[in-house]
């Protein structure tokens, strides 16, 4: 209910303020008419009932739409649909990072966070033979078979970290080469449901090649496992297992000078972008930068 505004002609500023305050109090509660904010009890009951019914209908409509949507989702074991748009376009995820700034092998604080990130990353693989051993097959994967995982395989075989050469040691305080001026970076492909990478002829793994932007530094870059520098097909495909882990390679850069390393995954069904930059949507290749302290 509206209230007519009283004339303020001839009133002082203070009297106007007092009058407005009294009008507002009357609006909040009008004792004479029994109204709260311009409405009596019957009016509030009507508008309250309206909004109650309105929001109940809105909630019911939302619940119905959500139920219909959830009914269209496949079972987890069936995996997601339309993976053909990302199959063959693997993102190569470098650990600890694709760019290291202010690196100094003589200053532990410049790389301690990177070592911590690598420890967290590799601990997943260490637990395959420890805390999570019941969820994996007891044997290491055969990296030379060239055959994908059998369809009836209930457990994934384990990844042997010792194949990563000097980039891995099962000992406390290991710094992955950061303390000796030969830092290691670890790469693996992202998960794609039911995707089996196809290696080039004569190989049992997706080969990874790495070189430096400055070709004179190519001899300073090593990829491990040294005999089979890539990801064995025997680990694939990923079938929505909670603890499935992709195989890993290590790239060791034996220099402390500014270096740009470019790595590529090579396979029959592996596609590559023109760019090496992850922020530009690169897949099939990646760039790693090392920038020492000034």
Coordinates of C-alpha atoms in Angstrom, one line a residue:
X1 CA 0.0 0.0 0.0
X2 CA 1.4 3.4 -1.0
X3 CA 1.6 6.3 1.4
X4 CA 1.2 9.9 0.2
X5 CA 4.2 12.0 0.8
X6 CA 3.6 14.9 3.1
X7 CA 4.5 18.5 2.0
X8 CA 7.8 19.7 3.4
X9 CA 7.3 23.3 2.4
X10 CA 8.3 25.7 5.1
X11 CA 10.1 23.0 7.1
X12 CA 13.7 23.0 8.3
X13 CA 16.1 20.4 7.1
X14 CA 16.1 18.7 10.5
X15 CA 12.3 18.6 10.5
X16 CA 12.3 17.0 7.0
X17 CA 14.7 14.3 8.3
X18 CA 12.5 13.6 11.3
X19 CA 9.4 13.4 9.2
X20 CA 11.0 11.0 6.7
X21 CA 12.2 8.8 9.5
X22 CA 8.6 8.7 11.0
X23 CA 7.2 7.9 7.6
X24 CA 9.6 5.1 7.2
X25 CA 8.8 3.6 10.6
X26 CA 5.1 3.8 9.6
X27 CA 5.9 2.0 6.4
X28 CA 7.7 -0.8 8.3
X29 CA 4.8 -1.2 10.7
X30 CA 1.5 0.7 10.7
X31 CA -0.2 0.0 14.0
X32 CA -3.5 1.7 13.0
X33 CA -4.0 -0.4 9.9
X34 CA -2.2 -3.5 11.1
X35 CA 0.2 -3.5 8.1
X36 CA 3.8 -4.5 7.7
X37 CA 5.6 -2.8 4.8
X38 CA 2.3 -1.8 3.3
X39 CA 0.7 -5.2 3.4
X40 CA -1.7 -6.7 5.9
X41 CA -1.6 -10.4 7.0
X42 CA -4.0 -11.6 4.2
X43 CA -1.9 -9.9 1.5
X44 CA 1.3 -11.4 2.8
X45 CA -0.3 -14.8 3.0
X46 CA -1.4 -14.6 -0.7
X47 CA 2.0 -13.4 -2.0
X48 CA 3.9 -16.0 0.2
X49 CA 1.7 -18.8 -1.1
X50 CA 2.3 -17.6 -4.7
X51 CA 6.1 -17.7 -4.3
X52 CA 6.1 -21.0 -2.5
X53 CA 4.2 -22.6 -5.4
X54 CA 6.3 -20.8 -7.9
X55 CA 9.6 -22.0 -6.5
X56 CA 8.3 -25.5 -5.9
X57 CA 7.4 -25.7 -9.6
X58 CA 10.8 -24.3 -10.5
X59 CA 12.6 -26.9 -8.3
X60 CA 10.5 -29.7 -9.7
X61 CA 11.3 -28.6 -13.3
X62 CA 15.0 -28.5 -12.5
X63 CA 14.9 -31.9 -10.8
X64 CA 13.1 -33.4 -13.9
X65 CA 15.7 -31.9 -16.3
X66 CA 18.5 -33.2 -14.2
X67 CA 17.0 -36.7 -14.0
X68 CA 16.6 -36.8 -17.8
X69 CA 20.2 -35.6 -18.3
X70 CA 21.6 -38.2 -15.8
X71 CA 19.7 -40.9 -17.6
X72 CA 21.6 -40.2 -20.8
X73 CA 25.1 -40.6 -19.2
X74 CA 26.8 -43.9 -20.0
X75 CA 28.0 -46.3 -17.2
X76 CA 31.5 -45.5 -16.0
X77 CA 32.7 -48.8 -17.4
X78 CA 31.4 -47.9 -20.9
X79 CA 33.5 -44.7 -20.8
X80 CA 32.8 -41.3 -22.3
X81 CA 31.4 -40.8 -25.8
X82 CA 32.9 -38.9 -28.8
X83 CA 36.5 -39.4 -27.8
X84 CA 37.4 -39.5 -31.5
X85 CA 37.8 -35.7 -31.2
X86 CA 40.7 -36.0 -28.8
X87 CA 42.1 -39.5 -29.6
X88 CA 45.4 -39.1 -31.4
X89 CA 46.0 -35.6 -30.0
X90 CA 47.8 -36.3 -26.7
X91 CA 48.9 -33.4 -24.5
X92 CA 52.4 -34.0 -23.2
X93 CA 52.4 -33.0 -19.6
X94 CA 55.9 -32.1 -18.3
X95 CA 56.7 -32.5 -14.6
X96 CA 57.7 -30.4 -12.7
X97 CA 57.0 -27.7 -15.3
X98 CA 57.6 -26.7 -18.8
X99 CA 59.5 -23.6 -17.7
X100 CA 62.1 -23.4 -15.0
X101 CA 63.1 -19.8 -13.9
X102 CA 66.0 -18.7 -11.8
X103 CA 67.6 -22.1 -11.7
X104 CA 71.0 -22.5 -9.9
X105 CA 72.3 -26.0 -9.0
X106 CA 74.3 -24.5 -6.1
X107 CA 71.2 -22.9 -4.5
X108 CA 68.7 -25.5 -3.3
X109 CA 66.0 -22.9 -2.8
X110 CA 65.9 -22.4 -6.6
X111 CA 64.8 -25.9 -7.3
X112 CA 63.4 -27.4 -4.0
X113 CA 59.8 -26.8 -5.1
X114 CA 60.5 -28.6 -8.4
X115 CA 62.0 -31.6 -6.6
X116 CA 58.9 -31.7 -4.3
X117 CA 56.6 -31.7 -7.3
X118 CA 58.5 -34.6 -8.9
X119 CA 58.4 -36.6 -5.6
X120 CA 54.6 -36.2 -5.5
X121 CA 54.3 -37.2 -9.2
X122 CA 56.5 -40.3 -8.9
X123 CA 55.0 -41.5 -5.6
X124 CA 52.0 -42.7 -7.6
X125 CA 54.3 -45.2 -9.3
X126 CA 56.1 -46.1 -6.1
X127 CA 52.8 -47.0 -4.5
X128 CA 52.1 -49.5 -7.3
X129 CA 54.4 -51.9 -5.5
X130 CA 53.6 -50.6 -2.0
X131 CA 50.4 -49.2 -0.6
X132 CA 48.4 -49.8 -3.8
X133 CA 49.9 -53.1 -4.8
X134 CA 46.7 -55.0 -4.6
X135 CA 45.2 -52.8 -7.3
X136 CA 48.0 -53.7 -9.8
X137 CA 49.4 -56.8 -11.4
X138 CA 52.6 -58.0 -9.5
X139 CA 54.7 -57.9 -12.7
X140 CA 56.2 -55.0 -14.5
X141 CA 54.8 -54.2 -18.0
X142 CA 56.6 -55.8 -20.9
X143 CA 57.8 -52.7 -22.8
X144 CA 58.9 -54.7 -25.8
X145 CA 55.8 -56.7 -26.6
X146 CA 54.1 -54.1 -28.9
X147 CA 50.7 -55.5 -27.9
X148 CA 48.0 -53.5 -26.1
X149 CA 46.5 -54.6 -22.8
X150 CA 44.2 -57.6 -23.2
X151 CA 40.5 -56.8 -23.0
X152 CA 40.0 -59.2 -20.1
X153 CA 42.9 -57.7 -18.1
X154 CA 41.5 -56.8 -14.7
X155 CA 44.6 -55.1 -13.3
X156 CA 47.2 -52.9 -15.0
X157 CA 50.8 -54.1 -14.9
X158 CA 53.3 -51.9 -13.1
X159 CA 55.8 -49.3 -14.4
X160 CA 59.4 -49.9 -13.6
X161 CA 60.9 -46.6 -12.5
X162 CA 64.4 -47.9 -12.7
X163 CA 64.2 -47.7 -16.5
X164 CA 64.5 -44.0 -16.1
X165 CA 68.3 -44.3 -15.7
X166 CA 70.0 -41.5 -13.8
X167 CA 66.7 -39.6 -13.4
X168 CA 65.5 -41.9 -10.7
X169 CA 66.9 -43.5 -7.6
X170 CA 64.9 -45.0 -4.8
X171 CA 66.7 -43.1 -2.0
X172 CA 65.9 -40.3 0.3
X173 CA 67.1 -36.8 -0.7
X174 CA 67.5 -37.6 -4.4
X175 CA 67.3 -34.4 -6.4
X176 CA 66.7 -35.7 -9.9
X177 CA 69.8 -34.0 -11.2
X178 CA 68.8 -30.5 -10.1
X179 CA 71.7 -30.4 -7.7
X180 CA 74.3 -31.4 -10.3
X181 CA 73.3 -29.2 -13.2
X182 CA 71.6 -32.0 -15.0
X183 CA 67.9 -31.5 -14.2
X184 CA 65.4 -34.2 -15.3
X185 CA 61.9 -33.6 -16.6
X186 CA 59.2 -36.3 -16.8
X187 CA 56.6 -36.6 -19.6
X188 CA 53.5 -38.7 -20.1
X189 CA 50.5 -38.5 -22.4
X190 CA 47.1 -37.5 -21.0
X191 CA 44.4 -40.1 -20.6
X192 CA 42.0 -40.9 -23.5
X193 CA 39.5 -43.6 -22.9
X194 CA 40.1 -46.8 -25.0
X195 CA 42.7 -45.1 -27.1
X196 CA 45.6 -47.3 -28.2
X197 CA 48.6 -45.4 -29.7
X198 CA 50.1 -47.0 -32.7
X199 CA 53.9 -46.9 -32.9
X200 CA 55.9 -46.5 -36.1
X201 CA 56.9 -49.7 -37.9
X202 CA 59.4 -51.9 -36.1
X203 CA 58.8 -50.3 -32.7
X204 CA 56.8 -51.4 -29.6
X205 CA 56.5 -47.9 -28.1
X206 CA 55.5 -44.4 -29.1
X207 CA 58.9 -42.9 -29.6
X208 CA 59.8 -39.5 -28.1
X209 CA 62.4 -37.3 -29.8
X210 CA 63.9 -34.3 -28.0
X211 CA 66.3 -31.7 -29.3
X212 CA 67.4 -28.2 -28.5
X213 CA 66.5 -25.1 -30.3
X214 CA 70.2 -24.5 -30.5
X215 CA 71.4 -27.6 -32.3
X216 CA 74.9 -27.4 -30.8
X217 CA 73.3 -28.5 -27.5
X218 CA 71.6 -31.6 -28.8
X219 CA 74.3 -33.8 -27.3
X220 CA 73.4 -32.5 -23.9
X221 CA 69.8 -34.0 -24.0
X222 CA 69.1 -37.6 -23.1
X223 CA 65.8 -39.4 -23.1
X224 CA 65.1 -42.4 -20.8
X225 CA 64.5 -45.3 -21.0
X226 CA 67.6 -45.1 -23.2
X227 CA 67.0 -48.3 -25.2
X228 CA 63.3 -47.6 -25.8
X229 CA 62.9 -43.9 -25.5
X230 CA 59.1 -43.7 -25.4
X231 CA 55.8 -45.0 -24.0
X232 CA 55.2 -48.8 -24.4
X233 CA 51.9 -49.7 -26.1
X234 CA 51.5 -52.5 -23.5
X235 CA 50.2 -49.9 -21.0
X236 CA 47.2 -48.9 -23.2
X237 CA 44.3 -48.5 -23.4
X238 CA 42.9 -46.7 -20.4
X239 CA 39.6 -48.2 -19.5
X240 CA 38.4 -45.9 -16.7
X241 CA 40.3 -47.6 -13.9
X242 CA 40.6 -45.4 -10.8
X243 CA 44.3 -46.2 -10.4
X244 CA 45.5 -46.4 -14.0
X245 CA 48.8 -44.8 -14.7
X246 CA 50.3 -43.9 -18.0
X247 CA 54.0 -44.8 -18.7
X248 CA 56.6 -42.1 -18.1
X249 CA 59.8 -41.0 -19.9
X250 CA 62.5 -38.8 -18.5
X251 CA 64.3 -36.0 -20.3
X252 CA 67.6 -35.0 -18.8
X253 CA 69.2 -31.7 -19.8
X254 CA 72.9 -31.6 -19.0
X255 CA 73.4 -27.9 -18.9
X256 CA 72.9 -24.9 -16.6
X257 CA 72.8 -22.4 -19.4
X258 CA 69.6 -21.0 -21.0
X259 CA 68.2 -23.9 -23.0
X260 CA 65.0 -24.6 -24.9
X261 CA 64.2 -28.2 -25.4
X262 CA 61.5 -29.4 -27.9
X263 CA 60.0 -32.9 -27.6
X264 CA 57.7 -34.7 -30.0
X265 CA 55.7 -37.9 -29.8
X266 CA 56.0 -40.0 -32.9
X267 CA 53.4 -42.6 -33.9
X268 CA 51.1 -43.6 -36.8
X269 CA 48.0 -42.2 -35.1
X270 CA 49.7 -39.4 -33.1
X271 CA 48.9 -35.9 -34.4
X272 CA 51.0 -32.8 -33.7
X273 CA 50.3 -29.1 -33.7
X274 CA 52.6 -26.5 -35.3
X275 CA 53.1 -24.9 -31.9
X276 CA 55.1 -26.4 -29.0
X277 CA 53.3 -24.1 -26.4
X278 CA 50.8 -25.7 -24.1
X279 CA 49.1 -22.4 -23.5
X280 CA 48.3 -22.3 -27.3
X281 CA 46.8 -25.8 -27.2
X282 CA 49.8 -27.8 -28.3
X283 CA 49.4 -31.5 -28.5
X284 CA 51.8 -34.2 -29.7
X285 CA 54.7 -31.9 -28.8
X286 CA 55.9 -29.7 -26.0
X287 CA 58.6 -27.1 -25.2
X288 CA 60.7 -27.1 -22.0
X289 CA 62.6 -24.0 -21.0
X290 CA 65.5 -23.7 -18.5
X291 CA 66.4 -20.1 -17.5
X292 CA 69.2 -19.9 -15.0
X293 CA 69.6 -17.3 -12.4
X294 CA 70.8 -13.9 -13.8

